[in-house]
């Protein structure tokens, strides 16, 4: 089980994707991400969040796992302590996900205490593993009477047991821990378990699939780090068997098991299961160059983005089944939008970008990142949202934990990975996807190109990129021009801007203005770059009203406000005497102000209407008619109402009040 | 009414106290504060709070006043709009208090918008003033049917009407606005009203007193700014008439009207009324040099500090009547501790310091400032506590506003005044009372001495003070050595440290260690100071357990934790699986860690107990046995339990479990 050659293993922590020298027989993503370990963040927006995750969320999440028995379950399964299984059968996965986050933290911040804590925690996990590699405390603690939903015997209830889901997260954690520390302790556990999975499941063996996808992603990571193709084959097996397994008629759309994956064209069922699956399909497609996979997930992507995604990038509108709804079924108050589904959307869109080099996927990624994902964790790092609705009557609030706490542990592992999504590379092109002050070191043409970004993004659209290189080198810098700056909030017509753009996107190189060619949403800057060369990008950031496709009944006669990548909302606390009375008249004008000490530092939008007749009762209102804050920052100031979509009022009758019926775009 | 000479008026904004050239016939405070306009704050603790108050709390409070009709009431009384009085009869005072805070803000930060807003708001207030100077919208809007509690006619229900209370705040706001802007608009309104009060109340005229004290402080401020002794006489009249007015038997202890003020020796009744009165008495005592006043408030101060004050500096333990309880009546869960009472305690203790030069009052001031006061406003500046209990079962949370919103408006005016409490001056002595990074310019011996403090207080006890002076000058620098650093958490024996001090307080001048004489709690450093001379103070800041006098039944067998001036608490969110199981064993050791991104940046205390037998189930808990956060920062992370006083556990039986019965100290 352990005689593979670790000499294959990558140097450096690659969190998503791989570099060319680790590619399997079928190649890999044509675009390769620049890993987070090569990107330092030095801004006032993400750096505090990364630090909060490191110093608050990760230890806090571990504490919650201690307090709720999640960690004792491993000790119990390993015979280190007495007691019954506590919690829910998939609780093991939370511990794995936090270990993954802690490993990312360790990769950048040496911390002997955390390192040693992980060692001792991993020793418990190893103890909990059965001799043949099986790892699932919900059964091991009491095989005769396993935890509810685990099924009477191994693999007997794969739809609900999460036996394969849990270990998918184990694999991801193990790879991260190995890459951060060089220690094989958790990797050995993972490989032993994966060996068992490969022996049990496969053609001519058990032909079943996980009810909750995730193991596919984990297996691909094991393949990349070991180079052993059996893990990749196993991932592809689990995908290819969907819609073909014996239980297909029972599992159905909820588990994306209603038809073979390459025949699917709509997002259905449980959103996290679905989008983890699409992400796994992207990985396998990249590594096997299977065009039918790529076509399927691009079809499904259009289905999601054109008709099933919230303005915030949130997906999965139904709480029943935590599922995708029908086309245009996008209710605001009851929007489910699980934080984990937002993370899945991030993982998936990044992979589609790596497959295609197309910035439309980064547009969706960025929208999800700054809005539907970021809302899921409080500024303090220890309160969380599970659903992320777009409207609240005031009865909804952030929670310190959940019985099913997939979201807090997913936040812990996703946040430290964010710097890994900023840059990418393909041949002699460097992609600049996200704007974030800091520095990156990117290997290219035998040297390390240093790129330095100076920007106040997302509060200001000006970005200065300085190139540092030991010797002049020719390459193409691909600078993303966000869809929101090109009059396209999202691909498709689900959301469109009411207002005209404020002005053109400006770009200069070494202070000389230019209009470079635009390809796949990127400005192409090809030249021999010398040390100190500077690119300045200026993305105008007016406040813009967005309208929604008329088929979304609930949003008719309403607009939302955006500025740059940030979606705004009106919260009770800024808008007395009540959100019910807040409207956006057609002649409302907006101003913005940066409030350094409000909600961690945010740009606030204030809207007001000039009045022709001087009204003594109104003219001296110090505050404008409405005040909006970034959606991600809501629910930090007590409980109260919130709305993203606000009714339009007054004539002249705005175009967005008319019913616009356009055919739904299809791929 | 307006023919006094404004040439008397001070140059510079003096918020509390006065300078010698404005003193009346009887002198003034022997110690004079250095006003906030001469002190710049450049630290990471107070500067964000000052900025949050300026950019969030003040506009937010005004918005709340707009939304709740408080400002419309002035427009209605002035005939500028139609409608009934809305709210409670003392709501006018909130508007005055926020104006006071806004004026302090304007004094340091020019803001044409706010300036113009105040102009228009003041125009409304002026319109609401009746021709003879009367200002009380609760009656003026509908004299035939005044608001509930206002009484059928002017002055007919002084116990409850707050007619005199409201205008006390008007006077304070008017002086602040004049000092900040040079505009007389609000001052004219105030003086016209005060003229009416002086005509109506007095010997041989209406011999009544306000039910809720405050006007005394306001009148003294009018006296200081105009030099007209009638305002001082009027303040003294209102004080001297207490316990002598016709309604005395009705008003009683609740309004401190049970006996003449100079005969009082215990704090009784409504805490804010009481302590505003003691503050007014201090002002009048300073200006008239009446020893009977001084003796009375010192007696009462000892009564409060020795037996009626919470560890947090909170006062007024009873919710019934918002009142002082009996000696040692200090329940934790039901502690009322109104935020306004904490502010009153700050005002009073500062005045006692100005009278005496004794740092024991600053000890109480500092304790209240960092704990019982600061807890009253959220980190975001827009959520407030009215009561500040020392324990919660989780059902209590911060509120955005209250029907009676005295606390939010009091916060708005107190926070910007904080820099005015850092330094003081007497003859050729400069007092350094609070430690806070920044710079001050202090007039002394014909030049401006610049003092620069560099410190991370309250998180670190090291303070470096650098003297900047154009020419060498001899003076005494009085550097406060806090009671907590001299083994005395508070004057008296209500609270005592369990642990020995960690080490001596160290001091050096120009890097030469010395042990200067200690007088009234100050290190006396007399020398000819030259430019660049440096004083370094090192206050050891161990975590220390505090025990409470055994007469406080509820705290027997419990300790609280302090570090420097900060009182700590255990909150649910850091202490799973529940606060009920949190104890402080006698052999617990504590470590501290600064969490920059937690709760705005706080030092957290972690306590753990070394275990003799290795316990597999416990040894790998990443988090210690307990975690405590500063009390002021509680209730920011969702609703849950909180405790300041925590039960002791395990042998050896600690001394604080024995009943200590000591006679209550008396003056």
CSV table of C-alpha atoms in Angstrom, one decimal, chain A residues 9 82 271 455:
chain,number,residue,atom,x,y,z
A,9,UNK,CA,5.7,14.4,-5.2
A,82,UNK,CA,-14.8,4.6,26.2
A,271,UNK,CA,-26.4,21.7,-4.7
A,455,UNK,CA,-4.7,48.6,-5.2
